Short mmCIF file of C-alpha atoms in Angstrom, two decimals:
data_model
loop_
_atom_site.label_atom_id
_atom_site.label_comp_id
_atom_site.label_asym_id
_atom_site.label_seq_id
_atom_site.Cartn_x
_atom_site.Cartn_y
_atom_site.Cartn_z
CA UNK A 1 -25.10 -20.01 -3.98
CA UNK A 2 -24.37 -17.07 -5.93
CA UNK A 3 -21.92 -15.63 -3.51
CA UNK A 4 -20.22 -19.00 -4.16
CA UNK A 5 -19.93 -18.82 -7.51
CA UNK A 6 -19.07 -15.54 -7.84
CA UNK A 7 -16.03 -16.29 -5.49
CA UNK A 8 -15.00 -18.89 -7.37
CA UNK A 9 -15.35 -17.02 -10.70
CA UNK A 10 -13.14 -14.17 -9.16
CA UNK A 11 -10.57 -16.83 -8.14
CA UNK A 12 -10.19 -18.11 -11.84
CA UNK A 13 -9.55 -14.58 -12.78
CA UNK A 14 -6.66 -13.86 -10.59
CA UNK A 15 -3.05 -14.55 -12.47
CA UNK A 16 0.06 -15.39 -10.26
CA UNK A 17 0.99 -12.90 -8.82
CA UNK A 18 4.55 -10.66 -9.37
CA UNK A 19 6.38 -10.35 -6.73
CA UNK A 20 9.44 -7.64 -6.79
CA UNK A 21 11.20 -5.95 -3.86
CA UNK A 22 10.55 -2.15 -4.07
CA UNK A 23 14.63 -1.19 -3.04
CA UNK A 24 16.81 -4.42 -4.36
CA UNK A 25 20.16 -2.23 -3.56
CA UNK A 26 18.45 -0.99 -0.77
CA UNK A 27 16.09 1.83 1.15
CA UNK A 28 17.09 5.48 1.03
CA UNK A 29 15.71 6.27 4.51
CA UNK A 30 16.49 3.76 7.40
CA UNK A 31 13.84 3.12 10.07
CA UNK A 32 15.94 1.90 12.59
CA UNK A 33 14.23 -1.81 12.81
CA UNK A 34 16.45 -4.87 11.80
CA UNK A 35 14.63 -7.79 12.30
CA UNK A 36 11.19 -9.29 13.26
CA UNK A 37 10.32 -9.20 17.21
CA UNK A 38 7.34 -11.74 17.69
CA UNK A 39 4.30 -9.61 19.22
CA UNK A 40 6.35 -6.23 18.63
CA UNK A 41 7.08 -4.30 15.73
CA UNK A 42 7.44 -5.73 12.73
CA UNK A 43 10.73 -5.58 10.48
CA UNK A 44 9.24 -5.83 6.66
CA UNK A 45 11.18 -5.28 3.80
CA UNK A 46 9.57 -3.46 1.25
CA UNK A 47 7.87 -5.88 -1.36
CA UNK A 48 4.91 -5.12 -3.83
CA UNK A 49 2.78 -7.81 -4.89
CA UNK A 50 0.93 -7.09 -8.42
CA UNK A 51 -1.75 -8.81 -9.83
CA UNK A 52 -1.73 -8.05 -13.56
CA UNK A 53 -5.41 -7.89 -14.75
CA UNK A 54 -6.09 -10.83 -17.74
CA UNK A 55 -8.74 -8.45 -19.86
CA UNK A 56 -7.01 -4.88 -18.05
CA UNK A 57 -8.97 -2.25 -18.87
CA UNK A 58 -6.04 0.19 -18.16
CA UNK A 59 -7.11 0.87 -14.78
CA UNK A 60 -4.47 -0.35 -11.96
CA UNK A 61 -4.69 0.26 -7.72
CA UNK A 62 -1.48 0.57 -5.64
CA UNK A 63 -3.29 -0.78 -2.06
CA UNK A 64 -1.50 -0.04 1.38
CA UNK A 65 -3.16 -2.62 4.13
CA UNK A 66 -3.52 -0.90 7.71
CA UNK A 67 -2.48 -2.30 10.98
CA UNK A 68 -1.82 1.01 12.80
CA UNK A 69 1.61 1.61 11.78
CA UNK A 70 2.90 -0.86 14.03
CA UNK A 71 2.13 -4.08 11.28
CA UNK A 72 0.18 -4.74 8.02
CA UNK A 73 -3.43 -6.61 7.67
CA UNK A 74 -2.07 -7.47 4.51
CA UNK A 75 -4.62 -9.88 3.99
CA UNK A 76 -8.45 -8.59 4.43
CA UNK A 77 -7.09 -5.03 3.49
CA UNK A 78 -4.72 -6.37 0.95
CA UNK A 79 -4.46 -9.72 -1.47
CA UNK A 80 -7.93 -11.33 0.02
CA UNK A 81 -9.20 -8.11 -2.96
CA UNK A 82 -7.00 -9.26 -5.60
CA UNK A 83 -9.45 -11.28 -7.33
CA UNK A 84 -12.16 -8.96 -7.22
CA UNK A 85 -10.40 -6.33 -8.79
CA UNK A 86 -8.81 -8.55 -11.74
CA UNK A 87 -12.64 -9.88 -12.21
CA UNK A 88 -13.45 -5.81 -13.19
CA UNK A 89 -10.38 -5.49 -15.07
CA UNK A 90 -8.01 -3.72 -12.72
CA UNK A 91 -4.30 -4.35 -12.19
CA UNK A 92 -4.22 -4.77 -8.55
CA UNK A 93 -0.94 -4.31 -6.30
CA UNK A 94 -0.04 -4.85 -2.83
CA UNK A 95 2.61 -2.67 -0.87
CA UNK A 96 3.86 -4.45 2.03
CA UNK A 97 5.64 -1.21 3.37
CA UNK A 98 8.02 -0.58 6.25
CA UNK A 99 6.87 0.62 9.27
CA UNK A 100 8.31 3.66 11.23
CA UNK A 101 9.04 2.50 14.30
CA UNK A 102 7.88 5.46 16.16
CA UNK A 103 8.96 8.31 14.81
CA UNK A 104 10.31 7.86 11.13
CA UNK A 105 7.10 8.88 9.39
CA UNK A 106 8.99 8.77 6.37
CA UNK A 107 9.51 6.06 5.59
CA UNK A 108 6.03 4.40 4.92
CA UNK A 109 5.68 7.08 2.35
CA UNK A 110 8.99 6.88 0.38
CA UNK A 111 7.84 2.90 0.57
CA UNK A 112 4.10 4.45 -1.44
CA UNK A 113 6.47 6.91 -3.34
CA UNK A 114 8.48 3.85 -5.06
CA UNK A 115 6.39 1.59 -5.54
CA UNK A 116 3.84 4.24 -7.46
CA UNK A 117 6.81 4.73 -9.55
CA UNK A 118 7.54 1.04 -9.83
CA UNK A 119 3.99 1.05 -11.29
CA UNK A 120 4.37 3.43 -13.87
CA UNK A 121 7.62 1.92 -14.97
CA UNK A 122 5.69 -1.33 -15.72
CA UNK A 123 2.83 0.74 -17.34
CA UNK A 124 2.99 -0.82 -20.60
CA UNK A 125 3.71 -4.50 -19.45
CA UNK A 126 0.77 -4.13 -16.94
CA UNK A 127 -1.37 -2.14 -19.47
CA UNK A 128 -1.65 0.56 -16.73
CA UNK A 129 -3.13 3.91 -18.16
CA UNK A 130 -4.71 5.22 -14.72
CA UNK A 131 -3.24 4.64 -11.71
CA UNK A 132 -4.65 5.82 -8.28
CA UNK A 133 -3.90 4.35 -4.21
CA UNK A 134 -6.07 3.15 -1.72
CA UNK A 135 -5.73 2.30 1.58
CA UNK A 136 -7.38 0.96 4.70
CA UNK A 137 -6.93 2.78 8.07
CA UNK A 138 -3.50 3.65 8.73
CA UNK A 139 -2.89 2.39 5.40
CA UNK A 140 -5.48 4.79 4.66
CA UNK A 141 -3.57 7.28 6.04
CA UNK A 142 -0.46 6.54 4.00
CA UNK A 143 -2.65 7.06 1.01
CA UNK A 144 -4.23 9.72 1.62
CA UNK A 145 -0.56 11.07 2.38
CA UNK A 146 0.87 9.52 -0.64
CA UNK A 147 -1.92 11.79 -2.33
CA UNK A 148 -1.36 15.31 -1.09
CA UNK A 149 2.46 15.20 -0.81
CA UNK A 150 3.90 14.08 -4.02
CA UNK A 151 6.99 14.75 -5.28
CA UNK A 152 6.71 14.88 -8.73
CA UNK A 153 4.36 13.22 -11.83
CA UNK A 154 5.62 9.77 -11.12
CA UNK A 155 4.46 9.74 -7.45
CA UNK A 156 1.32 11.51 -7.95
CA UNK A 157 -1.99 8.94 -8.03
CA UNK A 158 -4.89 9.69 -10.49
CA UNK A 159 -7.08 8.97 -7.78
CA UNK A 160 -7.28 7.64 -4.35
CA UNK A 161 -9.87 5.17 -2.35
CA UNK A 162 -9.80 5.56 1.24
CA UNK A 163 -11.46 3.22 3.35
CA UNK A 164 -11.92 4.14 7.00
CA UNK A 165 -8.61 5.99 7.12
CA UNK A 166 -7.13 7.67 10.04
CA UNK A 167 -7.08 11.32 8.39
CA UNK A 168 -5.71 13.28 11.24
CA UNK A 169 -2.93 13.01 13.64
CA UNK A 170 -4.50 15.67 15.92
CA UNK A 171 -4.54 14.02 19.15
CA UNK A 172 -8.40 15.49 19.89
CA UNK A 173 -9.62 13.02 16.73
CA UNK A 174 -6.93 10.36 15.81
CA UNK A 175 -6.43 6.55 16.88
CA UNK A 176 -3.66 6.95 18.79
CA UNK A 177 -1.94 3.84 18.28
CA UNK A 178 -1.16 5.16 14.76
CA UNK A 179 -0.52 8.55 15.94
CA UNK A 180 2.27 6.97 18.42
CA UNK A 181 3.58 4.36 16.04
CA UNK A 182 4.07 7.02 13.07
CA UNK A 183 5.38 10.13 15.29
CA UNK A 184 6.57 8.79 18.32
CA UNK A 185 4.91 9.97 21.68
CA UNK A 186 6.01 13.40 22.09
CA UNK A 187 6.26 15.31 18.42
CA UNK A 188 6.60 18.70 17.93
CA UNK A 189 3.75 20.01 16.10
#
């Protein structure tokens, strides 16, 4: 019963959500991928989904949903948390980011890159004060990446939140899938 109502409670706390495409005019880097191929690799366009916090304590999260580089879990690693995050104050966003189609690793994080500056942009709409990424395997990876190779203050998270995150692409240790999906089959080192 109290899991109930605690769900429920987190549901009233959620606002609608915003909805914005992260490049209107367009993406910067190309990933080769044009449309959606049913039970293949997905086309997304890049699209954040924020959930503004009611009672924000200045706290936001930039989350990157998994799916081994090859499609997003956007819900159980994405907006399914929404609510629980609003309910503790923090302005909650979802990146629905491109995928590289084996081999354009860049682009998931110039996706992470834009859409942490989106964030900041907002900062005072969204009362965002602290802003940090998480992720979820390979969106855990992207994070983590996000992290460690920004480009300037914009891109750079106050913290991170990693939840089982594929951490390596050494072939001895990674999940492969992601490894393939992000690099392609044969990279250099």
């Amino acid at each position: 019963v109290l899991l109930i109502l605690l769900f429920l409670s987190n549901m009233l706390v959620a606002h609608e959500p915003i909805v914005m495409k992260v490049w209107p005019n367009g993406a910067p880097i190309k990933n080769g991928m044009t449309k959606y191929v049913k039970g293949g690799p997905q086309y997304v366009e890049t699209t954040l989904t924020v959930y503004p916090a009611k009672n924000g304590n200045g706290m936001a999260i930039l989350a990157c949903p998994g799916g081994g580089y090859i499609g997003l879990s956007v819900g159980h690693e994405g907006k399914d948390m929404a609510a629980w995050f609003n309910a503790q104050g923090i302005t909650y966003a979802v990146l629905e980011y491109r995928l590289p189609n084996g081999g354009h690793y860049e682009v998931p994080l110039s996706d992470a890159q834009e859409a942490l500056r989106i964030m900041r942009r907002y900062s005072t709409e969204w009362n965002v004060q602290k802003l940090g990424i998480m992720g979820s395997s390979a969106g855990g990876h992207l994070a983590s990446t996000a992290a460690t190779h920004f480009t300037d203050a914009e891109t750079r998270p106050d913290f991170q939140i990693l939840f089982y995150p594929v951490i390596t692409m050494n072939p001895s240790y990674t999940h492969m899938g992601s490894h393939n999906n992000l690099l392609g089959k044969n990279p250099s080192k």
